[in-house]
Amino acid sequence: MNTRLRPLPVILLAVLLGALAAGGYLGFHGYRIGQGLLHPPHVPAERPAATGELAGLSDVAFTTADGLTLRGWYVPSRNRAAVVLVHGFAGNRAQLLFEARALARAGFGVLVFDLRAHGESDGDRVTWGDGERRDVTAALDFVSARPDVDPARVGLFGFSMGGTTALLVASTDARVKAVAAAGAFPALEADVYSGYGRWGALSAEPVLWTLRHAGVDVKAVRPIDGMCRLQGRPLLLINGDVDPDAPAKLQASLFRAACEPKSLWVVEGAGHGEYAKVAPSEYERRLRQHFDAALLGAG
């Protein structure tokens, strides 16, 4: 009997060592993912020609409350209203040139800029909406002070991480009279679990630990908690129905949490950021209609 039982401790030890090895691998893998989320490469934007709907486009720069210089392009307003556009993770201001052209064509002033640690702006790490709130606030300061803009007619659009940041800022800054967000996530923790939670907490928590260790306030990046703080300012949410990065269930939770007036457009056949590729005319129409109604009083 005893002889037959002796191999059991060896088996248990092997299982334990295997579990430790797997845990170590997942922990290191999550750390590497987290580092990649904090430090994407800076990719400078190629400046478009200042012609057509972008006539008057100029290079601009402004400073955040924590001392970072952000760089962008501004197209002057022809209708006294303006919209600030906020790009996504690992992108730059050129990522939103379709949206910029669409709104400038309608007469809106448009500011596109590089978030911290992106493009040509200062900063050495991305904080997934936490520090980026200061970037968007500084952008709103810049636009609101423009002589061609009525500060009571300022809107905000954001894509992906930029959409989440736009929602965070809009919930606390009454200067934002209308907000649109495409491919946004309701909470950073939920987004990490959705993207990296194949093994549950074992694979997602190392990523979150890495972000927290770098100073990211993960709990603060929860726009879903403030959706009703828009207090009557119009909201437009956009998502692709085959978007793996911002699943429909996450976007739907944002919509459910919001108060009226609100609208949701799910773009059939669109992945993350493919709205202009799949339905360009409808995308432009919805953006213009949303900001026309909110900023110009046009039905």
XYZ file of C-alpha atoms in Angstrom:
299
model
C 0.000 0.000 0.000
C 2.639 2.515 1.032
C 4.730 1.809 -2.059
C 1.824 2.524 -4.320
C 1.102 5.826 -2.596
C 4.640 7.169 -2.835
C 4.329 8.559 -6.393
C 1.464 10.842 -5.363
C 3.658 13.567 -3.826
C 5.748 13.596 -7.002
C 2.627 14.027 -9.115
C 1.354 16.785 -6.860
C 4.733 18.521 -6.998
C 4.710 18.329 -10.782
C 1.210 19.801 -10.878
C 2.247 22.574 -8.491
C 5.358 23.399 -10.499
C 3.308 23.413 -13.688
C 0.771 25.781 -12.146
C 3.532 28.095 -10.924
C 5.157 28.094 -14.342
C 1.855 28.875 -16.042
C 1.140 31.641 -13.539
C 4.605 33.084 -14.045
C 4.193 33.042 -17.804
C 0.788 34.732 -17.636
C 2.138 37.315 -15.215
C 5.131 38.176 -17.405
C 2.996 38.138 -20.550
C 0.487 40.501 -18.911
C 3.304 42.792 -17.820
C 4.615 43.005 -21.383
C 1.115 43.752 -22.686
C 0.723 46.472 -20.058
C 4.026 48.056 -21.046
C 2.872 48.105 -24.662
C -0.344 49.814 -23.612
C 1.642 52.460 -21.756
C 4.272 53.151 -24.409
C 3.067 53.007 -28.025
C 5.410 54.370 -30.702
C 5.067 58.051 -31.552
C 3.927 58.284 -35.178
C 3.997 61.853 -36.579
C 0.952 62.854 -38.627
C 1.288 63.839 -42.259
C -0.075 67.355 -42.669
C -2.967 67.612 -45.155
C -3.239 70.397 -47.690
C -5.003 73.479 -46.332
C -7.460 73.547 -49.234
C -11.109 72.737 -49.829
C -12.985 72.049 -46.626
C -9.686 72.346 -44.714
C -8.967 75.846 -46.038
C -7.333 77.924 -43.335
C -5.893 74.894 -41.510
C -3.010 75.972 -39.284
C -0.540 74.324 -36.918
C -1.368 74.995 -33.267
C -0.025 74.100 -29.843
C -1.365 74.435 -26.321
C -0.355 73.355 -22.821
C -2.078 71.049 -20.343
C -2.530 71.721 -16.650
C 0.337 69.329 -15.888
C 2.722 71.119 -18.234
C 2.680 69.060 -21.446
C 2.690 70.736 -24.840
C 0.177 69.227 -27.260
C 0.310 69.859 -30.993
C -2.474 69.836 -33.535
C -4.252 71.467 -36.457
C -7.124 73.913 -36.344
C -9.612 74.854 -39.071
C -11.444 78.133 -38.312
C -15.198 78.151 -37.762
C -17.591 79.646 -40.283
C -20.727 79.207 -38.154
C -19.438 80.267 -34.697
C -19.451 76.637 -33.480
C -16.543 74.200 -33.104
C -15.884 70.541 -32.372
C -12.810 69.052 -30.674
C -11.795 65.648 -32.075
C -9.920 63.103 -29.908
C -8.107 60.178 -31.561
C -7.595 56.632 -30.299
C -4.737 54.659 -28.775
C -1.523 54.494 -30.838
C -3.021 56.906 -33.385
C -2.559 60.596 -34.018
C -4.566 63.597 -35.204
C -4.593 62.351 -38.828
C -6.701 59.380 -37.704
C -9.725 61.690 -37.629
C -9.307 63.588 -40.883
C -12.537 62.111 -42.290
C -14.485 63.474 -39.331
C -12.574 66.772 -39.510
C -13.411 67.238 -43.186
C -17.057 66.298 -42.679
C -17.564 68.838 -39.898
C -15.445 71.564 -41.507
C -17.486 71.138 -44.684
C -20.550 72.012 -42.610
C -18.902 75.183 -41.328
C -17.722 74.004 -37.904
C -14.376 74.974 -36.514
C -12.379 71.786 -35.990
C -9.462 71.015 -33.694
C -7.570 67.742 -34.156
C -4.534 67.207 -31.936
C -2.134 64.536 -30.702
C -2.852 63.249 -27.215
C -0.005 62.961 -24.724
C 2.599 60.347 -25.670
C 1.265 60.288 -29.221
C 2.336 61.883 -32.483
C 4.244 65.123 -31.942
C 2.911 65.891 -28.454
C 4.875 65.684 -25.211
C 4.547 62.826 -22.758
C 6.182 59.446 -22.202
C 3.205 57.232 -21.349
C -0.446 56.678 -22.168
C -2.877 56.565 -19.250
C -5.999 55.394 -21.089
C -8.200 58.370 -20.273
C -6.872 59.199 -16.819
C -4.295 61.883 -17.671
C -5.793 62.386 -21.124
C -8.697 64.173 -19.469
C -6.318 67.093 -18.973
C -5.482 67.000 -22.687
C -9.110 67.306 -23.706
C -9.731 70.045 -21.133
C -6.781 72.003 -22.553
C -8.171 71.518 -26.063
C -11.532 72.879 -24.927
C -9.746 75.859 -23.369
C -8.011 76.534 -26.684
C -11.160 76.327 -28.793
C -13.317 78.287 -26.356
C -10.860 81.182 -26.466
C -10.856 81.401 -30.269
C -12.338 84.676 -31.632
C -14.210 82.761 -34.357
C -15.990 80.519 -31.818
C -18.921 81.149 -29.514
C -17.855 79.305 -26.323
C -21.483 78.289 -25.809
C -21.323 76.272 -29.062
C -18.567 73.719 -28.500
C -18.885 69.966 -29.081
C -16.672 66.957 -28.515
C -16.031 63.810 -30.549
C -13.773 60.908 -29.631
C -12.792 57.555 -31.075
C -11.920 54.447 -29.027
C -9.760 55.554 -26.066
C -10.460 59.099 -27.225
C -14.187 58.388 -27.089
C -13.928 57.135 -23.533
C -11.917 60.224 -22.594
C -14.450 62.481 -24.311
C -17.261 60.934 -22.273
C -15.282 61.379 -19.044
C -14.691 65.064 -19.754
C -18.203 65.784 -21.030
C -19.713 64.407 -17.822
C -17.911 67.058 -15.745
C -17.326 69.992 -18.130
C -20.495 71.927 -18.925
C -18.772 73.712 -21.826
C -19.342 70.554 -23.886
C -22.807 71.096 -25.366
C -22.858 67.829 -27.344
C -20.692 64.711 -27.380
C -20.254 61.838 -29.813
C -18.152 58.755 -29.100
C -17.283 55.932 -31.489
C -15.910 52.583 -30.321
C -15.651 53.770 -26.703
C -15.459 51.454 -23.697
C -17.518 51.891 -20.505
C -14.696 51.194 -18.043
C -10.969 50.520 -18.378
C -11.100 47.412 -16.202
C -13.939 45.936 -18.273
C -12.049 46.719 -21.475
C -8.904 44.960 -20.233
C -10.900 41.904 -19.218
C -12.653 41.910 -22.591
C -9.395 42.131 -24.516
C -6.983 40.176 -22.328
C -9.150 38.114 -19.991
C -8.965 34.803 -21.838
C -7.877 33.163 -18.585
C -9.905 35.473 -16.383
C -8.042 37.259 -13.619
C -4.894 35.218 -14.299
C -4.359 36.972 -17.634
C -6.153 40.309 -17.054
C -4.914 41.290 -13.599
C -1.200 41.403 -14.552
C -2.125 43.921 -17.256
C -4.128 46.017 -14.796
C -1.348 45.751 -12.190
C 1.141 47.100 -14.724
C -1.107 50.067 -15.517
C -1.718 50.813 -11.841
C 1.991 50.471 -11.011
C 2.696 53.115 -13.676
C 0.291 55.509 -11.951
C -2.876 54.990 -13.994
C -5.995 55.453 -11.860
C -7.941 52.555 -13.352
C -10.984 53.201 -11.165
C -11.240 56.773 -12.467
C -11.617 55.600 -16.069
C -15.276 54.640 -15.817
C -17.370 56.899 -18.069
C -20.339 54.593 -17.517
C -20.720 56.073 -14.025
C -21.263 59.590 -15.362
C -23.444 59.056 -18.411
C -26.443 60.777 -16.845
C -24.359 63.782 -15.787
C -24.631 65.138 -19.329
C -27.896 66.667 -18.067
C -29.746 67.087 -21.332
C -26.760 67.597 -23.604
C -27.153 65.345 -26.677
C -25.159 62.108 -26.881
C -24.385 60.019 -29.969
C -22.750 56.596 -29.589
C -21.367 54.729 -32.611
C -20.090 51.167 -32.823
C -19.399 48.528 -35.448
C -21.304 45.273 -35.076
C -18.138 43.224 -35.767
C -15.799 45.299 -33.619
C -13.595 42.996 -31.491
C -12.025 45.935 -29.633
C -15.266 47.554 -28.449
C -17.806 44.721 -28.332
C -21.442 45.612 -28.817
C -22.279 44.448 -25.289
C -19.884 47.021 -23.817
C -21.197 49.814 -26.028
C -24.774 48.826 -25.204
C -24.034 49.190 -21.501
C -22.940 52.788 -22.090
C -26.125 53.514 -23.984
C -28.335 51.981 -21.285
C -26.574 54.026 -18.599
C -27.089 57.316 -20.439
C -30.060 59.618 -20.014
C -31.967 61.298 -22.835
C -31.365 62.771 -25.321
C -29.269 59.925 -26.665
C -28.896 57.874 -29.825
C -26.958 54.767 -30.835
C -25.878 53.862 -34.342
C -24.565 50.334 -34.857
C -22.762 50.181 -38.211
C -23.383 46.821 -39.853
C -20.227 45.154 -41.109
C -17.887 47.673 -39.485
C -14.925 46.787 -37.304
C -13.070 49.156 -34.996
C -12.866 52.557 -36.657
C -14.295 51.360 -39.981
C -17.412 53.546 -39.983
C -16.182 55.843 -42.767
C -14.998 52.847 -44.774
C -18.297 50.966 -44.554
C -20.863 53.796 -44.597
C -19.162 57.132 -45.358
C -22.241 59.105 -46.425
C -24.363 57.938 -43.520
C -21.518 58.520 -41.071
C -21.040 62.090 -42.242
C -24.786 62.722 -42.205
C -25.167 61.491 -38.625
C -22.221 63.507 -37.345
C -23.451 66.693 -39.004
C -27.036 66.141 -37.877
C -25.948 65.541 -34.289
C -23.795 68.653 -33.976
C -26.078 70.822 -36.119
C -29.001 70.164 -33.811
C -27.037 70.643 -30.591
C -24.753 73.550 -31.483
C -26.728 75.445 -34.125
C -30.287 74.624 -33.137
C -30.958 73.039 -36.529
C -33.499 70.210 -36.510
